[in-house]
Coordinates of C-alpha atoms and ligand atoms in Angstrom, one line a residue:
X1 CA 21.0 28.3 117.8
X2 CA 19.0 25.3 116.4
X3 CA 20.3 23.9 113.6
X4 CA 16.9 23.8 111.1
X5 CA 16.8 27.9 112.6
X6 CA 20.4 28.4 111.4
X7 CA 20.3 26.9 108.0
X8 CA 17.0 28.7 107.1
X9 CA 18.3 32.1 108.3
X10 CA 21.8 31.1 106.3
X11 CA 20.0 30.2 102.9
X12 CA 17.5 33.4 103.8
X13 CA 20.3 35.6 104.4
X14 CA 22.3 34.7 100.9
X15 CA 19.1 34.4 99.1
X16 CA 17.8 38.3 99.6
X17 CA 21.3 39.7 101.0
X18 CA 20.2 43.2 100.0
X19 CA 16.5 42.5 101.5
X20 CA 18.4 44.5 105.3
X21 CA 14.8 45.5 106.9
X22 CA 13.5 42.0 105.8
X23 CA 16.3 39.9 106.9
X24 CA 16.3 42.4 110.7
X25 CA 12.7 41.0 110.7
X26 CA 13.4 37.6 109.5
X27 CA 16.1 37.2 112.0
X28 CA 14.5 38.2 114.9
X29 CA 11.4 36.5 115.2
X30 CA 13.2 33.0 113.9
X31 CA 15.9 33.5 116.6
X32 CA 13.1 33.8 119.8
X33 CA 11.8 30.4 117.6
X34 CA 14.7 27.9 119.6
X35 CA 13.2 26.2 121.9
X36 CA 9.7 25.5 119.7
X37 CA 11.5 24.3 116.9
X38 CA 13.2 22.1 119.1
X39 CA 10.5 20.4 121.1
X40 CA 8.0 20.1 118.0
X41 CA 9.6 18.5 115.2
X42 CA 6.8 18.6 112.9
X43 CA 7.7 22.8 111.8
X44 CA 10.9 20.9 110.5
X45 CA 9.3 18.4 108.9
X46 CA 6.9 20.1 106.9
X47 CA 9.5 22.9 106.5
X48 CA 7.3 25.9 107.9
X49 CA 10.2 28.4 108.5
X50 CA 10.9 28.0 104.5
X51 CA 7.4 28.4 103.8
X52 CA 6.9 30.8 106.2
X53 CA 9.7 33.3 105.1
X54 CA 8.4 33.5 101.6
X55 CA 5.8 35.6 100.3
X56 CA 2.7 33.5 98.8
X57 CA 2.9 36.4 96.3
X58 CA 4.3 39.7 95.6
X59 CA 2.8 42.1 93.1
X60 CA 4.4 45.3 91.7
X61 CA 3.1 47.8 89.5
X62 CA 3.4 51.0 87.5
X63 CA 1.8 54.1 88.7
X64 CA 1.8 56.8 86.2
X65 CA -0.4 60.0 87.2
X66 CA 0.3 63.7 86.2
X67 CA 0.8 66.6 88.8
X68 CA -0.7 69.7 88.8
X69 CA 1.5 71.7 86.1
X70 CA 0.9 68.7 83.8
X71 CA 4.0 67.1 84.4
X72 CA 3.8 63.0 83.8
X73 CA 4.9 61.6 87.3
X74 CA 5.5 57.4 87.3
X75 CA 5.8 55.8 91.0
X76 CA 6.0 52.1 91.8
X77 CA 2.7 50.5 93.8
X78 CA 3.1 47.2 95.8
X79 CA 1.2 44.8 97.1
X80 CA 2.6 41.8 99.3
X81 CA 0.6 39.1 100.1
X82 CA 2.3 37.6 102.6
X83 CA 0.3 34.7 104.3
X84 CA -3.5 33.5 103.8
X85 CA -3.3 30.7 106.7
X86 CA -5.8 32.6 109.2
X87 CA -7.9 34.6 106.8
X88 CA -7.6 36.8 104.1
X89 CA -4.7 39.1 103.6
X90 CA -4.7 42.2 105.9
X91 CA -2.8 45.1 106.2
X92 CA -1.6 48.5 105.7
X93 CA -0.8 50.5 102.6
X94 CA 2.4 53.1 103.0
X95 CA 2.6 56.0 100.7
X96 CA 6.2 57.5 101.4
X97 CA 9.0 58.3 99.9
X98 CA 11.2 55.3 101.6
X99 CA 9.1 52.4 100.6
X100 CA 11.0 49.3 98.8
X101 CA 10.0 46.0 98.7
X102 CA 12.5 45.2 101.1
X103 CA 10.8 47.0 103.7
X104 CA 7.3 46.1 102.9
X105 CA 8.4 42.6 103.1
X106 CA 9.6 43.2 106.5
X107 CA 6.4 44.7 107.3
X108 CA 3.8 41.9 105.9
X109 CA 6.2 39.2 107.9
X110 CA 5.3 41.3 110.8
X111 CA 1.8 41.4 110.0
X112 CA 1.5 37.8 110.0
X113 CA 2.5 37.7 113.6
X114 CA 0.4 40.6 114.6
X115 CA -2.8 39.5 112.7
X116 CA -2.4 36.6 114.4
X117 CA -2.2 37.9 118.0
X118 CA -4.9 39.6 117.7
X119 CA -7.1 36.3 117.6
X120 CA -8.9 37.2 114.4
X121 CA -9.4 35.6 110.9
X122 CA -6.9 37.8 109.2
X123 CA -3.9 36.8 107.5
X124 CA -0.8 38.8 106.9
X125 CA -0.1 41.8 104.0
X126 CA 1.6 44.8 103.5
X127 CA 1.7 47.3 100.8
X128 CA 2.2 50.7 98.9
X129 CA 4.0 53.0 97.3
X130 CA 7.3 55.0 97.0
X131 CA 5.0 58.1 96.6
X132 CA 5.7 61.6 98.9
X133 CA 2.4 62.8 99.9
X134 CA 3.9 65.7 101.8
X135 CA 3.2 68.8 99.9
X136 CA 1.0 67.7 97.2
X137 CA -2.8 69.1 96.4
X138 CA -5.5 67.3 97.1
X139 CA -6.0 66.7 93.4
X140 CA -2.9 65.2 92.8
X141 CA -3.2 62.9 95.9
X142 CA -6.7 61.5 94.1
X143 CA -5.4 61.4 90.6
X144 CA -2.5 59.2 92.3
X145 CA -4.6 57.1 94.1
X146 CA -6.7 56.8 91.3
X147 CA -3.5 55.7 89.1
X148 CA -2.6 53.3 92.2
X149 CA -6.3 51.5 92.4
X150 CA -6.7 51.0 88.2
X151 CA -4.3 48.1 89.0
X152 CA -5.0 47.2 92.7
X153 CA -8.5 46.2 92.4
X154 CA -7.6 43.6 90.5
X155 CA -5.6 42.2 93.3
X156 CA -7.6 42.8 96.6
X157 CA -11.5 42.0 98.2
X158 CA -13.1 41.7 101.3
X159 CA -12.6 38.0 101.2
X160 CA -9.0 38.0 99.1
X161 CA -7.1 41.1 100.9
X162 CA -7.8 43.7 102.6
X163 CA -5.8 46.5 103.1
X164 CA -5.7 49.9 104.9
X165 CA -3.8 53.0 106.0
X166 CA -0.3 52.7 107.1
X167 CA 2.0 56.1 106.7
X168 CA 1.0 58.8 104.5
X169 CA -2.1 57.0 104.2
X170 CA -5.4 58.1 105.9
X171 CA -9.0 59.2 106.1
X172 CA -8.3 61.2 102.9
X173 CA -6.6 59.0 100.8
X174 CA -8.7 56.1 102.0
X175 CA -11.3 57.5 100.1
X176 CA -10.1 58.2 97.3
X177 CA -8.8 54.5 96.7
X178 CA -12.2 53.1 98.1
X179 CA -14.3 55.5 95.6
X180 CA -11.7 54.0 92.8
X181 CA -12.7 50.7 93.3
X182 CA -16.2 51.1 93.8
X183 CA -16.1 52.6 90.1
X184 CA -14.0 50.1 88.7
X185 CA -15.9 46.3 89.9
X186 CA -19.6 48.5 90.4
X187 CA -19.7 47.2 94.0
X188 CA -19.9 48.5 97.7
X189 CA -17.9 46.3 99.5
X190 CA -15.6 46.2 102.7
X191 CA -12.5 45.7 100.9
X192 CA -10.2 48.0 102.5
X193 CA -10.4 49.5 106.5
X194 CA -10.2 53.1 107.8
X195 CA -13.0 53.8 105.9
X196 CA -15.1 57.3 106.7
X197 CA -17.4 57.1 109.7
X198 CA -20.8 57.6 107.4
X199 CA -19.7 54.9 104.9
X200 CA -18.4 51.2 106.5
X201 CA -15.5 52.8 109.0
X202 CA -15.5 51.6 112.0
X203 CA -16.1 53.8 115.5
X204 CA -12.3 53.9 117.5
X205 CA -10.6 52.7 114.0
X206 CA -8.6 56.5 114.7
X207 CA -7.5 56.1 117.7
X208 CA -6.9 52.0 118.0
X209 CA -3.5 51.3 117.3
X210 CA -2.7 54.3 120.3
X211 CA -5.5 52.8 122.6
X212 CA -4.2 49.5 121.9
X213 CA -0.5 50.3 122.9
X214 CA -1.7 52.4 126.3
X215 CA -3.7 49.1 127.2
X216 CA -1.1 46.9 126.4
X217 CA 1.1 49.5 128.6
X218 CA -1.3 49.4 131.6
X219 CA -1.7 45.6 131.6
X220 CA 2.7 45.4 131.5
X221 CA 2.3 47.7 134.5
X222 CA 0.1 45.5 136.4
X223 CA 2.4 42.7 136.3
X224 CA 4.7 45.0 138.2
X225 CA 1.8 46.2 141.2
X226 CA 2.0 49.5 139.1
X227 CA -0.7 52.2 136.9
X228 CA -0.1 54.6 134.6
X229 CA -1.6 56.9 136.6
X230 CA 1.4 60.1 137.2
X231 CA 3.7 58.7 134.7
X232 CA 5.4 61.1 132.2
X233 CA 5.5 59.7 128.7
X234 CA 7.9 60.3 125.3
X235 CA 6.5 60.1 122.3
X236 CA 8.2 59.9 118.5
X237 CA 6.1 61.1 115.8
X238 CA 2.6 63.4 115.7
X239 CA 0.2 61.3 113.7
X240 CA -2.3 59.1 114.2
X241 CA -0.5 56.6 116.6
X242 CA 0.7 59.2 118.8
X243 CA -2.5 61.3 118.9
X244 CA -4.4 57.7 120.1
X245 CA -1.6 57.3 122.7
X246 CA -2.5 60.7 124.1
X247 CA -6.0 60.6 124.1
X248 CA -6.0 57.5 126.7
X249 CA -3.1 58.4 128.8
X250 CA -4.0 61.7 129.4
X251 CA -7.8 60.0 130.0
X252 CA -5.9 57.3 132.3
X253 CA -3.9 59.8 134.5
X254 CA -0.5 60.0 132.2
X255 CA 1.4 62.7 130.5
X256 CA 2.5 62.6 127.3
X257 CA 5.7 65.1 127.4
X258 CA 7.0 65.3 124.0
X259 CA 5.8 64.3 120.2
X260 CA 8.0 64.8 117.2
X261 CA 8.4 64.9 113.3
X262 CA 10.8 64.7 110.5
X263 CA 12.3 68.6 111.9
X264 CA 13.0 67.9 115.4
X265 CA 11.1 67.3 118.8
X266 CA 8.7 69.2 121.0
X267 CA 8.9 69.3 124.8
X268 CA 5.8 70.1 126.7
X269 CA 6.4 70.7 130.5
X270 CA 2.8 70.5 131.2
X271 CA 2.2 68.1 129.4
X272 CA 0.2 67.2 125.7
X273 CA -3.9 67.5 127.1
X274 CA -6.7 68.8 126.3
X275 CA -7.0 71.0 123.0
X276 CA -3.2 70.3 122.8
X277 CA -4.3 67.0 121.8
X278 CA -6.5 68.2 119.1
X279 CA -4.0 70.8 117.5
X280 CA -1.7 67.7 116.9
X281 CA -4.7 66.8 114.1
X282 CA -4.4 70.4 112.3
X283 CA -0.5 69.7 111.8
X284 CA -1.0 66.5 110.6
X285 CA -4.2 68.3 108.3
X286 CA -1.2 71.0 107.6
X287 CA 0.2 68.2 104.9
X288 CA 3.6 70.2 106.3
X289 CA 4.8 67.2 108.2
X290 CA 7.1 69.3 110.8
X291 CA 6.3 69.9 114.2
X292 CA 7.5 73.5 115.1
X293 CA 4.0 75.6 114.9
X294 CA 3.3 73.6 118.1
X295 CA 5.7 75.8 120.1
X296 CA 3.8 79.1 118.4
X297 CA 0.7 78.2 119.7
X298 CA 1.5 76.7 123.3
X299 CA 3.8 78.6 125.5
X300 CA 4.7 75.6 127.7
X301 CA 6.8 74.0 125.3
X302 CA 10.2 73.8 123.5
X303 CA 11.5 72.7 119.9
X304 CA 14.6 71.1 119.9
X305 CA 15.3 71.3 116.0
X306 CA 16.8 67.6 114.2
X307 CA 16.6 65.9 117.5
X308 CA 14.6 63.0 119.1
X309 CA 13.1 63.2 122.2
X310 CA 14.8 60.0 123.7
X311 CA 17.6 62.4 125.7
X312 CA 14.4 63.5 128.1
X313 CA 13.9 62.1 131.6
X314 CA 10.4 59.8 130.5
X315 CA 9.0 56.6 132.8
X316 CA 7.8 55.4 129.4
X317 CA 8.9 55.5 125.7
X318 CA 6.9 55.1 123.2
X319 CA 8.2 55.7 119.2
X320 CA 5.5 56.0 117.5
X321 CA 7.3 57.1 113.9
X322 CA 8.9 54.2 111.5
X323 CA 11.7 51.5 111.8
X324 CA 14.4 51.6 113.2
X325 CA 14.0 54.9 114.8
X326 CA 15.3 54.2 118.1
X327 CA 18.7 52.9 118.1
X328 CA 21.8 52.3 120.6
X329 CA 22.9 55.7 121.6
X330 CA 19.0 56.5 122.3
X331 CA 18.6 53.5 124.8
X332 CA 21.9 53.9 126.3
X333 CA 20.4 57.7 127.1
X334 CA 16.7 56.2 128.4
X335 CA 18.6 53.7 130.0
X336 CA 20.9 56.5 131.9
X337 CA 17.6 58.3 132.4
X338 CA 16.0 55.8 134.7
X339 CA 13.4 55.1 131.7
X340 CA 11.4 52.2 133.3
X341 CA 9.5 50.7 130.1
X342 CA 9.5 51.0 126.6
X343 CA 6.6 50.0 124.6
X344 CA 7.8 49.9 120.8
X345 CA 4.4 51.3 118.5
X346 CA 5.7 51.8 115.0
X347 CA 6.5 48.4 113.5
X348 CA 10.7 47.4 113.8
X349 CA 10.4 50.6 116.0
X350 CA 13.9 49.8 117.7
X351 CA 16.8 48.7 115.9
X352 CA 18.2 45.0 117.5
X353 CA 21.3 46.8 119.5
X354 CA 18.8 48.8 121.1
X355 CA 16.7 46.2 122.3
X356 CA 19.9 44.7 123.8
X357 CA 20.4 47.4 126.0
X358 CA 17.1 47.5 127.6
X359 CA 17.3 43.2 127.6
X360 CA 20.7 44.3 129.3
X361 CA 19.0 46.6 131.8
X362 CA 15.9 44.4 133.1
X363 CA 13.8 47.3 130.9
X364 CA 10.8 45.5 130.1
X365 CA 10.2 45.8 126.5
X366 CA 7.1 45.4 124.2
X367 CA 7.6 44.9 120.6
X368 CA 5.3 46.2 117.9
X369 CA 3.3 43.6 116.8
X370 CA 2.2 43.1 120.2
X371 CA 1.6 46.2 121.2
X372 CA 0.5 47.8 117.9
X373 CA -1.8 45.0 117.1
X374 CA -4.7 47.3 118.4
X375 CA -5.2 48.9 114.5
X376 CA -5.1 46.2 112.4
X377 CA -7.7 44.3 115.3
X378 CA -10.0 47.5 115.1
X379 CA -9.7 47.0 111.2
X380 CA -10.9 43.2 111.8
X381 CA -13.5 44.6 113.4
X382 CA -14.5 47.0 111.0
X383 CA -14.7 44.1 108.5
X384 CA -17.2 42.1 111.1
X385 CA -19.1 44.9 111.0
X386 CA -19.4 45.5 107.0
X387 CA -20.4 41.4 106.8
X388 CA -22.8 41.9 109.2
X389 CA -23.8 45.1 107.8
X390 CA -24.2 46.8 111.5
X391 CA -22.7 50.0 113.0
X392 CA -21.4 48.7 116.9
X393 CA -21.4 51.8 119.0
X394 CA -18.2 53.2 120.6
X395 CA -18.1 51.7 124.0
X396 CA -18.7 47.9 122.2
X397 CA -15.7 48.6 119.7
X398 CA -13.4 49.9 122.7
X399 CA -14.8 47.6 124.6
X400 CA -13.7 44.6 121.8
X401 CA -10.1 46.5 121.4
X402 CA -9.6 46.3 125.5
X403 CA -10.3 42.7 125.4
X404 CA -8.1 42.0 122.7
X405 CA -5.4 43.5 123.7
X406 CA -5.1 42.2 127.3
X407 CA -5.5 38.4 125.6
X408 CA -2.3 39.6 123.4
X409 CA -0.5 40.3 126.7
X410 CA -1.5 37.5 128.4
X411 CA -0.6 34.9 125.4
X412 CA 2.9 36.4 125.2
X413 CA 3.2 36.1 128.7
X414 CA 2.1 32.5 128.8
X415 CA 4.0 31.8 125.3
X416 CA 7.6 33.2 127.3
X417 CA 6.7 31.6 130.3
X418 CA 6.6 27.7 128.1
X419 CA 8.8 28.5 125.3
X420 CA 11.3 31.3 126.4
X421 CA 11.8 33.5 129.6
X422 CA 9.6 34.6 132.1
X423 CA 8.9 38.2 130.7
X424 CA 10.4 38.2 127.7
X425 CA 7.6 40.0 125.6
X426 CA 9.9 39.6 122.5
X427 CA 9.6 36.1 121.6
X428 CA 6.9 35.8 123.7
X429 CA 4.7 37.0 120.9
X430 CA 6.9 35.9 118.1
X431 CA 5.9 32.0 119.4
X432 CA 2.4 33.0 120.3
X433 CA 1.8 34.1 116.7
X434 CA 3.9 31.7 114.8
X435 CA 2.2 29.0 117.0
X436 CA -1.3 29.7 115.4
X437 CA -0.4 30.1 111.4
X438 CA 2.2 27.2 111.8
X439 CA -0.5 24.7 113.2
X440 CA -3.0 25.5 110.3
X441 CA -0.5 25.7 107.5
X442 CA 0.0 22.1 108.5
X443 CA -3.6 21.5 108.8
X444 CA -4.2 22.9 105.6
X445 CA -1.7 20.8 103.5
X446 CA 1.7 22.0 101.3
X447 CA 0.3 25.1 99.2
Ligands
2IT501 O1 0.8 48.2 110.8 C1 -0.4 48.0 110.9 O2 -0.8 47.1 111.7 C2 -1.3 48.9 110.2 N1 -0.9 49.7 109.5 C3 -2.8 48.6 110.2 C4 -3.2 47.5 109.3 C5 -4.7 47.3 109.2 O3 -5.0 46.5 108.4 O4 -5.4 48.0 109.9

């Protein structure tokens, strides 16, 4: 390893030794950096991995809000604002019960990359709360988010940050923080993304980030004389991503087998079309966050209770859930069953080991901020469109996403083929994107 790589990882590593999803982050992207850091020796000079590692600013804050019986509730709300090189900051909020800075560090780092890829003028965020949406009324949700935005608003703007949903954070709760902060400053602006179709959201904002990862997926096969057409696909998780997913494979000739959630996996022999596709919205509607009541209403398929759905014979897997949700023993069994590609949708999706295995086994691999980069580019799109105060029509938005996303192959391919190996989607991307915000933090002087 380089030596400037190694001592920055070392001092990183010592510095935030209990920061694990952070430093997994940290560690990869810096590794795929070697050869870069090598040939141009102004990143060491001007020190960009050091600048690049930290946060320009982290804000934490008290969220007190009362539930329905009365009871006085406090959460913690975060807000990292990560990097400003390419634009403002831009990025997801997560409401869920697992949220620590740790991981939303890990997650605006990412971001950076991503928001980068994409091409736009975004820079890199990440945010939320250690709040558990599941089960709560639709009151409490709004007096939280209420809670959440009376110190927020302070923080964000459609030309400081802008955030936008992440887990446990959608149409609904958009809302509800968007109506908050139009109260609060007295202005209708753009400052956050997802927004409701009649008021600033963007068409395709939905389904981007699981359009975006099928595109990415079809322009992967391509490289390899191949289409998706006849391919079975696994997915993890039932929300948003994975509903996008199976809305353009199944439009693009694919089958998406399996989905799953927090209680176990669903197999669907026939595969997940048509109105299947729609009753995955009324679980997620539910607020129940299991996946079961799809075997009540669909004959064709199984639950396999506490189980992931990486044990099935797939051409294609695809987690679509949280970090770090795919590990060894799951690629070892996709391996074994002749998986042929994974594309990684949720952010972190695979743990490092796992990636190994499928480095191992010539399985071509795409991480998440490549191929996941289709939301937060829809969301850049959806801020063109509030500056502009136009409405662009479905076909020009998909249109835009398609474009986008076969320029974020093609850069990662081009990126491996100078700076790594032929192929090697992995740091591929992590150069392609570091490239960009490392060339204008230089341009743009030590701040
Ligand atoms: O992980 C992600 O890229 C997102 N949650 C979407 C971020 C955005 O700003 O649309």
């Amino acid at each position: 390893m380089n030596s400037y790589i190694k001592e920055v990882l070392e001092r990183t590593h010592k510095k935030y030794s209990w920061e694990h999803e952070f430093l997994q982050a940290a560690t990869e992207v810096l590794e795929s950096l070697n050869l870069i850091i090598e040939r141009v020796p102004k990143y060491k000079k001007h020190r960009i991995l050091e600048r690049i590692t930290e946060p320009e600013r982290i804000i934490t804050f008290r969220v007190p809000w009362q539930d329905d019986r009365g009871e006085i509730r406090v959460n913690t709300g975060y807000r990292v604002e990560f990097n400003s090189t390419l634009g403002p900051y831009k990025g997801g909020l997560r409401f869920h019960p697992s949220v620590t800075l740790s991981g939303l560090k890990f997650l605006g780092f990412e971001q950076t990359f991503k928001n980068s890829l994409t091409g736009l003028p975004i820079g890199g965020g990440k945010g939320g709360s250690d709040f558990n949406v599941t089960g709560r009324s639709d009151n409490e949700v709004m007096r939280f988010c209420q809670s959440f935005m009376n110190e927020l608003y302070r923080h964000v703007g459609p030309d400081t940050d802008v955030p936008a949903g992440d887990i446990g954070v959608g149409g609904r709760e958009i809302g509800y923080l968007f109506g908050q902060y139009k109260k609060l400053v007295n202005r209708f602006e753009g400052w956050i993304t997802g927004k409701g179709l009649n008021w600033g959201g963007s068409l395709i904002r939905p389904e981007a980030t699981g359009f975006g990862a099928i595109y990415f997926a079809e322009e992967m096969l391509k490289m390899k004389n191949d289409t998706l057409e006849g391919k079975t696909l696994a997915v993890s998780g039932f929300g948003n991503v994975a509903w996008g997913c199976a809305l353009k494979a199944s439009e693009l000739g694919a089958k998406i087998i399996a989905i799953s959630g927090p209680d176990g996996f669903v197999y669907d022999k026939d595969g997940i079309i048509g109105e299947k596709i729609d009753y995955m919205l009324k679980m997620r509607a539910s607020g129940k966050d299991i996946v079961e009541d799809y075997v009540k209403k669909f004959s064709s398929a199984e639950f396999f209770p506490g189980k992931r759905p990486w044990g099935l014979n797939c051409d294609i897997a695809l987690p679509c859930a949280i970090q770090n949700e795919l590990d060894e023993n799951d690629a070892k069994e996709l391996t074994k069953n002749q998986c042929k590609m994974v594309i990684e949708v949720s952010n972190m999706g695979c743990t490092p080991e796992a990636i190994q295995i499928f480095q191992q086994n010539n399985i071509p691999f795409a991480p998440g901020k490549a191929a996941n980069a289709g939301g937060v580019a829809t969301s850049g799109l959806e801020m063109s469109q509030n500056s502009m105060r136009l409405k662009w029509d479905k076909n020009e938005v998909d249109a835009k996403l398609k474009n986008i996303m076969i320029n974020i192959h093609n850069n990662c391919i081009e990126a491996a083929d100078e700076y790594s190996f032929t192929g090697d989607y992995i740091s591929g991307a992590n150069i392609a994107g570091f490239k960009k915000v490392a060339d204008a933090m230089i341009e743009q002087g030590l701040v």
